[in-house]
Each structure stands twice: as structure tokens, then as C-alpha cells.
PDB file of C-alpha atoms in Angstrom:
ATOM      1  CA  MET A   1      21.992 -36.465 -10.471  1.00  0.00           C
ATOM      2  CA  PRO A   2      20.271 -37.328 -13.259  1.00  0.00           C
ATOM      3  CA  GLY A   3      16.116 -37.526 -12.678  1.00  0.00           C
ATOM      4  CA  ARG A   4      16.337 -35.244  -9.630  1.00  0.00           C
ATOM      5  CA  PHE A   5      13.723 -33.496 -11.702  1.00  0.00           C
ATOM      6  CA  THR A   6      11.939 -35.827 -13.887  1.00  0.00           C
ATOM      7  CA  GLY A   7       7.822 -34.766 -13.914  1.00  0.00           C
ATOM      8  CA  ARG A   8       8.866 -31.100 -12.828  1.00  0.00           C
ATOM      9  CA  ALA A   9       8.338 -28.658 -15.041  1.00  0.00           C
ATOM     10  CA  ALA A  10      10.540 -25.034 -14.125  1.00  0.00           C
ATOM     11  CA  ILE A  11      10.355 -21.452 -15.379  1.00  0.00           C
ATOM     12  CA  VAL A  12      13.703 -19.393 -15.819  1.00  0.00           C
ATOM     13  CA  THR A  13      13.972 -16.226 -16.685  1.00  0.00           C
ATOM     14  CA  GLY A  14      16.691 -14.284 -18.190  1.00  0.00           C
ATOM     15  CA  ALA A  15      17.360 -17.476 -19.983  1.00  0.00           C
ATOM     16  CA  ALA A  16      19.469 -16.308 -22.557  1.00  0.00           C
ATOM     17  CA  ARG A  17      23.012 -16.897 -21.537  1.00  0.00           C
ATOM     18  CA  GLY A  18      24.658 -16.312 -18.535  1.00  0.00           C
ATOM     19  CA  ILE A  19      23.371 -17.648 -14.924  1.00  0.00           C
ATOM     20  CA  GLY A  20      19.903 -17.867 -16.431  1.00  0.00           C
ATOM     21  CA  ALA A  21      20.790 -20.295 -19.449  1.00  0.00           C
ATOM     22  CA  ALA A  22      23.310 -22.421 -16.981  1.00  0.00           C
ATOM     23  CA  THR A  23      20.356 -23.388 -14.784  1.00  0.00           C
ATOM     24  CA  ALA A  24      17.994 -23.646 -17.171  1.00  0.00           C
ATOM     25  CA  ALA A  25      20.399 -26.461 -18.934  1.00  0.00           C
ATOM     26  CA  ARG A  26      21.359 -28.009 -15.190  1.00  0.00           C
ATOM     27  CA  LEU A  27      17.659 -28.164 -14.415  1.00  0.00           C
ATOM     28  CA  ALA A  28      16.699 -29.872 -17.603  1.00  0.00           C
ATOM     29  CA  ARG A  29      20.112 -32.292 -17.493  1.00  0.00           C
ATOM     30  CA  GLU A  30      18.776 -33.950 -14.410  1.00  0.00           C
ATOM     31  CA  GLY A  31      15.091 -34.223 -15.968  1.00  0.00           C
ATOM     32  CA  ALA A  32      12.677 -31.013 -15.646  1.00  0.00           C
ATOM     33  CA  GLN A  33      10.779 -29.782 -18.720  1.00  0.00           C
ATOM     34  CA  VAL A  34      11.803 -26.175 -18.749  1.00  0.00           C
ATOM     35  CA  LEU A  35      10.139 -22.550 -20.262  1.00  0.00           C
ATOM     36  CA  LEU A  36      13.341 -20.290 -20.974  1.00  0.00           C
ATOM     37  CA  ALA A  37      11.899 -16.817 -21.029  1.00  0.00           C
ATOM     38  CA  ASP A  38      13.798 -13.531 -21.798  1.00  0.00           C
ATOM     39  CA  ARG A  39      13.594 -10.080 -24.037  1.00  0.00           C
ATOM     40  CA  LEU A  40      16.849 -11.881 -26.056  1.00  0.00           C
ATOM     41  CA  PRO A  41      16.115 -13.670 -29.395  1.00  0.00           C
ATOM     42  CA  ALA A  42      18.918 -15.625 -28.684  1.00  0.00           C
ATOM     43  CA  VAL A  43      17.005 -17.467 -26.186  1.00  0.00           C
ATOM     44  CA  THR A  44      15.320 -19.813 -28.656  1.00  0.00           C
ATOM     45  CA  ASP A  45      18.506 -20.974 -29.738  1.00  0.00           C
ATOM     46  CA  ALA A  46      19.133 -21.418 -25.835  1.00  0.00           C
ATOM     47  CA  ALA A  47      16.032 -23.341 -25.882  1.00  0.00           C
ATOM     48  CA  ALA A  48      16.695 -25.297 -28.509  1.00  0.00           C
ATOM     49  CA  ALA A  49      20.247 -26.422 -27.092  1.00  0.00           C
ATOM     50  CA  ILE A  50      18.780 -28.137 -23.894  1.00  0.00           C
ATOM     51  CA  GLY A  51      15.421 -29.338 -25.850  1.00  0.00           C
ATOM     52  CA  GLY A  52      13.249 -27.308 -23.693  1.00  0.00           C
ATOM     53  CA  ARG A  53      10.522 -23.989 -24.636  1.00  0.00           C
ATOM     54  CA  ALA A  54      11.249 -20.617 -25.682  1.00  0.00           C
ATOM     55  CA  LEU A  55       9.242 -17.487 -24.932  1.00  0.00           C
ATOM     56  CA  ALA A  56      10.530 -13.764 -26.081  1.00  0.00           C
ATOM     57  CA  ILE A  57       9.570 -11.879 -23.632  1.00  0.00           C
ATOM     58  CA  ASP A  58      10.003  -8.438 -21.382  1.00  0.00           C
ATOM     59  CA  LEU A  59       9.055  -9.217 -17.964  1.00  0.00           C
ATOM     60  CA  ALA A  60       9.030  -5.695 -17.183  1.00  0.00           C
ATOM     61  CA  GLU A  61       5.520  -5.353 -18.990  1.00  0.00           C
ATOM     62  CA  ARG A  62       2.583  -5.489 -17.636  1.00  0.00           C
ATOM     63  CA  GLY A  63       1.009  -8.270 -17.807  1.00  0.00           C
ATOM     64  CA  ALA A  64       4.331 -10.441 -18.542  1.00  0.00           C
ATOM     65  CA  GLY A  65       3.930 -12.513 -15.828  1.00  0.00           C
ATOM     66  CA  GLU A  66       0.475 -13.788 -16.695  1.00  0.00           C
ATOM     67  CA  ARG A  67       1.331 -14.536 -20.327  1.00  0.00           C
ATOM     68  CA  LEU A  68       5.051 -16.326 -18.721  1.00  0.00           C
ATOM     69  CA  ALA A  69       2.043 -18.296 -16.355  1.00  0.00           C
ATOM     70  CA  ARG A  70      -0.108 -19.368 -19.420  1.00  0.00           C
ATOM     71  CA  VAL A  71       2.492 -20.518 -21.770  1.00  0.00           C
ATOM     72  CA  ALA A  72       3.898 -22.766 -19.323  1.00  0.00           C
ATOM     73  CA  LEU A  73       0.893 -24.087 -18.062  1.00  0.00           C
ATOM     74  CA  ASP A  74       0.047 -24.708 -22.152  1.00  0.00           C
ATOM     75  CA  SER A  75       3.188 -26.153 -22.871  1.00  0.00           C
ATOM     76  CA  PHE A  76       3.723 -28.780 -20.139  1.00  0.00           C
ATOM     77  CA  GLY A  77       0.375 -28.538 -17.599  1.00  0.00           C
ATOM     78  CA  ARG A  78       2.068 -27.746 -14.855  1.00  0.00           C
ATOM     79  CA  ILE A  79       4.549 -25.204 -12.926  1.00  0.00           C
ATOM     80  CA  ASP A  80       6.933 -26.427  -9.981  1.00  0.00           C
ATOM     81  CA  ILE A  81       9.520 -24.498  -9.601  1.00  0.00           C
ATOM     82  CA  LEU A  82      10.077 -20.625 -10.201  1.00  0.00           C
ATOM     83  CA  VAL A  83      13.551 -19.034 -11.218  1.00  0.00           C
ATOM     84  CA  ASN A  84      13.791 -15.575 -11.039  1.00  0.00           C
ATOM     85  CA  ASN A  85      17.249 -14.668 -12.272  1.00  0.00           C
ATOM     86  CA  ALA A  86      16.333 -11.812 -14.956  1.00  0.00           C
ATOM     87  CA  GLY A  87      18.202  -8.304 -14.716  1.00  0.00           C
ATOM     88  CA  ILE A  88      20.270  -5.918 -15.910  1.00  0.00           C
ATOM     89  CA  GLY A  89      23.281  -4.029 -14.536  1.00  0.00           C
ATOM     90  CA  GLY A  90      25.373  -1.572 -15.098  1.00  0.00           C
ATOM     91  CA  SER A  91      24.024   0.883 -12.120  1.00  0.00           C
ATOM     92  CA  ARG A  92      25.697   4.508 -11.098  1.00  0.00           C
ATOM     93  CA  ALA A  93      26.354   6.415  -8.344  1.00  0.00           C
ATOM     94  CA  LEU A  94      22.498   7.760  -6.875  1.00  0.00           C
ATOM     95  CA  ALA A  95      23.541  11.635  -7.572  1.00  0.00           C
ATOM     96  CA  GLU A  96      24.491  10.523 -11.059  1.00  0.00           C
ATOM     97  CA  SER A  97      21.169   8.549 -11.423  1.00  0.00           C
ATOM     98  CA  ASP A  98      18.350   9.994 -13.255  1.00  0.00           C
ATOM     99  CA  ASP A  99      14.058   9.576 -12.878  1.00  0.00           C
ATOM    100  CA  ALA A 100      15.135   6.813 -16.120  1.00  0.00           C
ATOM    101  CA  LEU A 101      16.823   5.355 -15.108  1.00  0.00           C
ATOM    102  CA  ILE A 102      16.071   4.641 -10.806  1.00  0.00           C
ATOM    103  CA  GLU A 103      12.542   3.382 -12.560  1.00  0.00           C
ATOM    104  CA  ARG A 104      14.470   0.734 -15.503  1.00  0.00           C
ATOM    105  CA  PHE A 105      16.393  -0.972 -12.536  1.00  0.00           C
ATOM    106  CA  ILE A 106      13.549  -0.842 -10.224  1.00  0.00           C
ATOM    107  CA  ASP A 107      10.806  -1.910 -12.738  1.00  0.00           C
ATOM    108  CA  THR A 108      13.592  -4.861 -14.668  1.00  0.00           C
ATOM    109  CA  ASN A 109      15.283  -5.884 -11.470  1.00  0.00           C
ATOM    110  CA  LEU A 110      12.992  -6.018  -8.654  1.00  0.00           C
ATOM    111  CA  THR A 111       8.892  -5.139  -9.845  1.00  0.00           C
ATOM    112  CA  SER A 112       8.781  -8.012 -11.767  1.00  0.00           C
ATOM    113  CA  VAL A 113      10.324 -10.029 -10.146  1.00  0.00           C
ATOM    114  CA  LEU A 114       6.819  -9.248  -8.179  1.00  0.00           C
ATOM    115  CA  ARG A 115       4.735  -9.654 -10.547  1.00  0.00           C
ATOM    116  CA  VAL A 116       6.113 -12.690 -12.447  1.00  0.00           C
ATOM    117  CA  THR A 117       5.959 -14.482  -8.936  1.00  0.00           C
ATOM    118  CA  ARG A 118       2.434 -13.227  -7.994  1.00  0.00           C
ATOM    119  CA  ALA A 119       1.079 -14.294 -11.639  1.00  0.00           C
ATOM    120  CA  VAL A 120       3.325 -17.735 -11.051  1.00  0.00           C
ATOM    121  CA  LEU A 121       2.183 -18.590  -7.279  1.00  0.00           C
ATOM    122  CA  PRO A 122      -1.126 -19.807  -7.969  1.00  0.00           C
ATOM    123  CA  HIS A 123       0.031 -22.756 -10.117  1.00  0.00           C
ATOM    124  CA  LEU A 124       2.929 -24.356  -7.602  1.00  0.00           C
ATOM    125  CA  PRO A 125       1.875 -26.992  -5.998  1.00  0.00           C
ATOM    126  CA  ARG A 126       1.199 -27.089  -2.190  1.00  0.00           C
ATOM    127  CA  PRO A 127       3.147 -28.261  -0.575  1.00  0.00           C
ATOM    128  CA  GLY A 128       6.182 -29.003  -3.087  1.00  0.00           C
ATOM    129  CA  GLY A 129       6.365 -25.740  -4.888  1.00  0.00           C
ATOM    130  CA  ARG A 130      10.149 -24.028  -5.201  1.00  0.00           C
ATOM    131  CA  ILE A 131      10.692 -20.546  -5.975  1.00  0.00           C
ATOM    132  CA  VAL A 132      14.339 -19.566  -6.361  1.00  0.00           C
ATOM    133  CA  SER A 133      15.627 -15.675  -6.992  1.00  0.00           C
ATOM    134  CA  VAL A 134      18.690 -14.101  -7.686  1.00  0.00           C
ATOM    135  CA  SER A 135      20.207 -11.301  -5.566  1.00  0.00           C
ATOM    136  CA  SER A 136      23.203  -9.775  -5.358  1.00  0.00           C
ATOM    137  CA  VAL A 137      26.736  -9.818  -2.872  1.00  0.00           C
ATOM    138  CA  PHE A 138      25.732  -5.889  -3.829  1.00  0.00           C
ATOM    139  CA  GLY A 139      22.159  -6.388  -1.998  1.00  0.00           C
ATOM    140  CA  ILE A 140      23.969  -7.724   1.381  1.00  0.00           C
ATOM    141  CA  ALA A 141      26.991  -5.294   1.536  1.00  0.00           C
ATOM    142  CA  GLY A 142      27.808  -1.448   0.428  1.00  0.00           C
ATOM    143  CA  VAL A 143      29.241  -1.235  -2.825  1.00  0.00           C
ATOM    144  CA  PRO A 144      29.566   2.689  -4.056  1.00  0.00           C
ATOM    145  CA  GLY A 145      28.190   3.513  -7.821  1.00  0.00           C
ATOM    146  CA  THR A 146      25.696   0.956  -7.623  1.00  0.00           C
ATOM    147  CA  THR A 147      22.665   2.323  -5.601  1.00  0.00           C
ATOM    148  CA  ALA A 148      20.073   1.511  -7.808  1.00  0.00           C
ATOM    149  CA  TYR A 149      20.988  -1.853  -8.651  1.00  0.00           C
ATOM    150  CA  ALA A 150      21.809  -2.739  -5.066  1.00  0.00           C
ATOM    151  CA  VAL A 151      18.395  -1.474  -3.768  1.00  0.00           C
ATOM    152  CA  ALA A 152      16.778  -3.644  -6.307  1.00  0.00           C
ATOM    153  CA  LYS A 153      18.382  -6.893  -5.277  1.00  0.00           C
ATOM    154  CA  ALA A 154      18.142  -5.789  -1.742  1.00  0.00           C
ATOM    155  CA  GLY A 155      14.536  -5.947  -2.365  1.00  0.00           C
ATOM    156  CA  ILE A 156      14.465  -9.455  -3.594  1.00  0.00           C
ATOM    157  CA  ALA A 157      16.800 -10.446  -0.414  1.00  0.00           C
ATOM    158  CA  GLN A 158      13.660  -9.581   1.298  1.00  0.00           C
ATOM    159  CA  LEU A 159      11.170 -10.334  -0.787  1.00  0.00           C
ATOM    160  CA  THR A 160      12.530 -13.698  -0.034  1.00  0.00           C
ATOM    161  CA  ARG A 161      12.474 -13.887   3.494  1.00  0.00           C
ATOM    162  CA  GLN A 162       9.096 -12.540   3.333  1.00  0.00           C
ATOM    163  CA  LEU A 163       7.660 -15.055   1.022  1.00  0.00           C
ATOM    164  CA  ALA A 164       9.626 -17.851   3.244  1.00  0.00           C
ATOM    165  CA  ALA A 165       7.823 -16.996   6.007  1.00  0.00           C
ATOM    166  CA  GLU A 166       3.917 -16.242   4.303  1.00  0.00           C
ATOM    167  CA  LEU A 167       3.981 -19.447   2.315  1.00  0.00           C
ATOM    168  CA  GLY A 168       6.140 -22.277   3.825  1.00  0.00           C
ATOM    169  CA  PRO A 169       2.765 -23.195   6.076  1.00  0.00           C
ATOM    170  CA  THR A 170       1.970 -24.479   2.556  1.00  0.00           C
ATOM    171  CA  GLY A 171       4.771 -26.309   1.543  1.00  0.00           C
ATOM    172  CA  ILE A 172       6.121 -24.188  -0.967  1.00  0.00           C
ATOM    173  CA  LEU A 173       9.924 -23.143  -0.324  1.00  0.00           C
ATOM    174  CA  VAL A 174      12.049 -19.980  -1.018  1.00  0.00           C
ATOM    175  CA  ASN A 175      15.118 -18.885  -1.346  1.00  0.00           C
ATOM    176  CA  ALA A 176      17.829 -17.207  -3.353  1.00  0.00           C
ATOM    177  CA  VAL A 177      21.280 -16.611  -4.391  1.00  0.00           C
ATOM    178  CA  ALA A 178      23.420 -13.716  -4.087  1.00  0.00           C
ATOM    179  CA  PRO A 179      26.359 -13.997  -6.670  1.00  0.00           C
ATOM    180  CA  GLY A 180      29.383 -12.731  -6.410  1.00  0.00           C
ATOM    181  CA  VAL A 181      31.728 -11.827  -9.489  1.00  0.00           C
ATOM    182  CA  ILE A 182      30.503 -14.254 -12.089  1.00  0.00           C
ATOM    183  CA  GLU A 183      32.098 -14.546 -15.837  1.00  0.00           C
ATOM    184  CA  THR A 184      28.807 -12.978 -17.507  1.00  0.00           C
ATOM    185  CA  ALA A 185      28.301 -10.637 -20.692  1.00  0.00           C
ATOM    186  CA  MET A 186      27.540  -8.531 -17.795  1.00  0.00           C
ATOM    187  CA  THR A 187      30.055  -8.318 -15.768  1.00  0.00           C
ATOM    188  CA  GLU A 188      32.847  -9.182 -19.051  1.00  0.00           C
ATOM    189  CA  GLY A 189      33.499  -5.344 -19.624  1.00  0.00           C
ATOM    190  CA  HIS A 190      34.046  -4.818 -16.102  1.00  0.00           C
ATOM    191  CA  LEU A 191      37.004  -7.645 -15.306  1.00  0.00           C
ATOM    192  CA  GLN A 192      38.791  -5.990 -17.930  1.00  0.00           C
ATOM    193  CA  LYS A 193      39.194  -2.923 -15.966  1.00  0.00           C
ATOM    194  CA  ASP A 194      41.964  -3.075 -13.270  1.00  0.00           C
ATOM    195  CA  TYR A 195      40.350  -0.791 -10.895  1.00  0.00           C
ATOM    196  CA  TYR A 196      37.176  -3.498 -11.020  1.00  0.00           C
ATOM    197  CA  ARG A 197      39.328  -6.506 -10.312  1.00  0.00           C
ATOM    198  CA  ARG A 198      41.616  -4.686  -7.683  1.00  0.00           C
ATOM    199  CA  ALA A 199      38.385  -3.712  -5.894  1.00  0.00           C
ATOM    200  CA  VAL A 200      36.138  -6.661  -5.862  1.00  0.00           C
ATOM    201  CA  LEU A 201      38.232  -9.790  -7.369  1.00  0.00           C
ATOM    202  CA  GLU A 202      41.206 -10.211  -6.016  1.00  0.00           C
ATOM    203  CA  PRO A 203      39.638  -9.377  -2.097  1.00  0.00           C
ATOM    204  CA  THR A 204      37.500 -12.397  -2.890  1.00  0.00           C
ATOM    205  CA  PRO A 205      39.084 -15.402  -1.116  1.00  0.00           C
ATOM    206  CA  LEU A 206      38.337 -17.711  -3.530  1.00  0.00           C
ATOM    207  CA  ARG A 207      40.987 -15.198  -6.139  1.00  0.00           C
ATOM    208  CA  ARG A 208      38.777 -16.008  -9.011  1.00  0.00           C
ATOM    209  CA  ALA A 209      35.319 -15.042 -10.562  1.00  0.00           C
ATOM    210  CA  ALA A 210      32.996 -18.064 -10.813  1.00  0.00           C
ATOM    211  CA  LYS A 211      31.189 -19.907 -13.789  1.00  0.00           C
ATOM    212  CA  PRO A 212      27.769 -19.523 -14.111  1.00  0.00           C
ATOM    213  CA  GLU A 213      27.456 -23.244 -13.852  1.00  0.00           C
ATOM    214  CA  GLU A 214      28.793 -23.037 -10.405  1.00  0.00           C
ATOM    215  CA  VAL A 215      25.352 -20.847  -9.286  1.00  0.00           C
ATOM    216  CA  ALA A 216      23.178 -22.623 -11.569  1.00  0.00           C
ATOM    217  CA  ALA A 217      24.319 -25.909  -9.281  1.00  0.00           C
ATOM    218  CA  VAL A 218      23.019 -23.724  -5.712  1.00  0.00           C
ATOM    219  CA  ILE A 219      19.519 -22.897  -7.400  1.00  0.00           C
ATOM    220  CA  ALA A 220      19.041 -26.474  -9.196  1.00  0.00           C
ATOM    221  CA  PHE A 221      20.264 -27.547  -5.466  1.00  0.00           C
ATOM    222  CA  LEU A 222      17.460 -24.756  -3.810  1.00  0.00           C
ATOM    223  CA  ALA A 223      14.727 -26.397  -6.587  1.00  0.00           C
ATOM    224  CA  SER A 224      15.515 -30.054  -5.637  1.00  0.00           C
ATOM    225  CA  GLU A 225      14.336 -32.163  -2.889  1.00  0.00           C
ATOM    226  CA  ASP A 226      17.666 -32.085  -0.996  1.00  0.00           C
ATOM    227  CA  ALA A 227      16.780 -28.460   0.478  1.00  0.00           C
ATOM    228  CA  SER A 228      13.352 -30.029   1.945  1.00  0.00           C
ATOM    229  CA  TYR A 229      14.658 -28.053   5.593  1.00  0.00           C
ATOM    230  CA  VAL A 230      15.917 -24.697   3.132  1.00  0.00           C
ATOM    231  CA  THR A 231      13.421 -21.934   3.285  1.00  0.00           C
ATOM    232  CA  GLY A 232      13.708 -17.717   3.412  1.00  0.00           C
ATOM    233  CA  GLN A 233      18.073 -17.896   3.370  1.00  0.00           C
ATOM    234  CA  VAL A 234      20.036 -15.942   0.637  1.00  0.00           C
ATOM    235  CA  ILE A 235      23.276 -18.039   0.194  1.00  0.00           C
ATOM    236  CA  GLY A 236      26.460 -16.069  -0.921  1.00  0.00           C
ATOM    237  CA  VAL A 237      27.833 -17.867  -4.026  1.00  0.00           C
ATOM    238  CA  ASP A 238      30.690 -15.277  -4.141  1.00  0.00           C
ATOM    239  CA  GLY A 239      34.069 -17.065  -3.127  1.00  0.00           C
ATOM    240  CA  GLY A 240      33.743 -15.692   0.166  1.00  0.00           C
ATOM    241  CA  TRP A 241      33.772 -12.308  -0.433  1.00  0.00           C
ATOM    242  CA  LEU A 242      31.215 -11.902   1.707  1.00  0.00           C
ATOM    243  CA  ALA A 243      32.134 -13.214   4.789  1.00  0.00           C
ATOM    244  CA  GLY A 244      35.536 -11.729   4.275  1.00  0.00           C
ATOM    245  CA  ARG A 245      38.387 -10.114   2.888  1.00  0.00           C
ATOM    246  CA  HIS A 246      41.434 -11.401   1.217  1.00  0.00           C
ATOM    247  CA  LEU A 247      44.527  -9.611   2.357  1.00  0.00           C
ATOM    248  CA  PRO A 248      47.037  -9.815  -0.069  1.00  0.00           C
ATOM    249  CA  ARG A 249      51.066 -10.537   1.165  1.00  0.00           C
ATOM    250  CA  ASP A 250      53.108  -7.410   0.159  1.00  0.00           C
ATOM    251  CA  GLY A 251      53.842  -7.424  -3.404  1.00  0.00           C
ATOM    252  CA  GLU A 252      51.007  -9.257  -4.879  1.00  0.00           C
TER     253      GLU A 252
END
């Protein structure tokens, strides 16, 4: 839908690749000015490819949210949309998680989102501002061996509901997506493992992983005027994994 975001400015974190890069490209294609933020140097190339602005930054560092907001305002003069996508994978069972691992997952996947959102919030238009965050099906259903990651993503889901309740009267809408198995660099290694495919991918009713662009399409909807009466929702983009399990026939 060309022009849906004309005149609007967006920040997309974790935008060097995967869901973040696809979301930034989708918003730009529909007219938005986009600031792509990521700690990976590849964010520069991702931004150049769509005519956006790049910021190489570790969002887990204190003050990163304020710096991100300042760069967006200096670049575009406004911030209309915040997409909280940055995060890391590779968690473990709690018994196998030392303090450093727990802190890394909580700091990167949850605390940084709180700080970035807090820093950007004063600059979002009222009404009209949009916050869309990336949670996970692992933050909704229990999946063994992913404790710190799952807890952080569950925090994103609750943050979405909390902010929707707080900010609704101002006209700022807050939603999230909960992706299932997506073909990204984070899942590439897992998808090669027979156990992972049998445990997570094969039970998915649609029987496949999603492309990052399929998640980006839902994020773009939530950031648009088409979702003007949608807030506080965590929408599964998971091929039906949360709704029910595919039961293979004999021999499958």
C-alpha cells in the first residue's frame, strides 16, 4: 500500500537483518522515513538499501534510548512509530544459566526495550503514535530450554498490555507480534537440526517457517491507520502454532 506512511518517521531496532530489516524496508516502501538501529555494522548497508538512516548502537547500554531518540529527531524532526525488535537468542534451561547469561538476555531483550520506549515516548504524537514490539510464541507457551529468553519475551507481552492501558487515553496505540519459527540468522542453525524441526516446526499447522517479510507485514498493519482501534494485543505470527498442533498421519 504505497503512501500509507508518507509524512511519518519510524525507528526500527535490530534492523540490520531478519525481521527488523524486513520491517524497515516495508515501512520505507510505504513512504516512511526510517532510522535503522543495530549494534551490527551491517545496519549501514541495510539502511542504504532502502534510503534510510543508520545508527550503529548497543541498545543495552545506558543512555542508548536517549541517543536513539535524539538521532531520529535530528534526522527527521519527528518520531511517529517505534518498532522494538532488537533481541538475541540462544537461551538455555535455568539450571544451565549462570548470572551472566541471565543478565545478558534480560538486559538485551527486555530492559533495553523499557529504556528505549521510555526515551522515545515523550516525542510520539498524541494522538497517532504507534509502538509495536516483537515478543515470541516462547513468551506465551512454555518451551523447555529457553528460560531467560522466554521470560524476557513474556515481559514484552506484558509491557504491551501495560502501556496500552496507560497510553490509550492519549491516543498512542501499543501492540506486539509473537513470531513463531522465522527464517532468520537466529534460527538458521536450529532449522538444520532434526530434533528442532520435529519439536517446533513440524507441529505447526502450516508446516513451514515464515519469511521475515510475513512478520513485517503484520507490524506494518499495527503501525498504520488500518489498526486504529487495535491496542494491547499480542498477535501470533506463527502459522497456527499457538492455536493448535498439527498431528501427523501415520508414516509422516
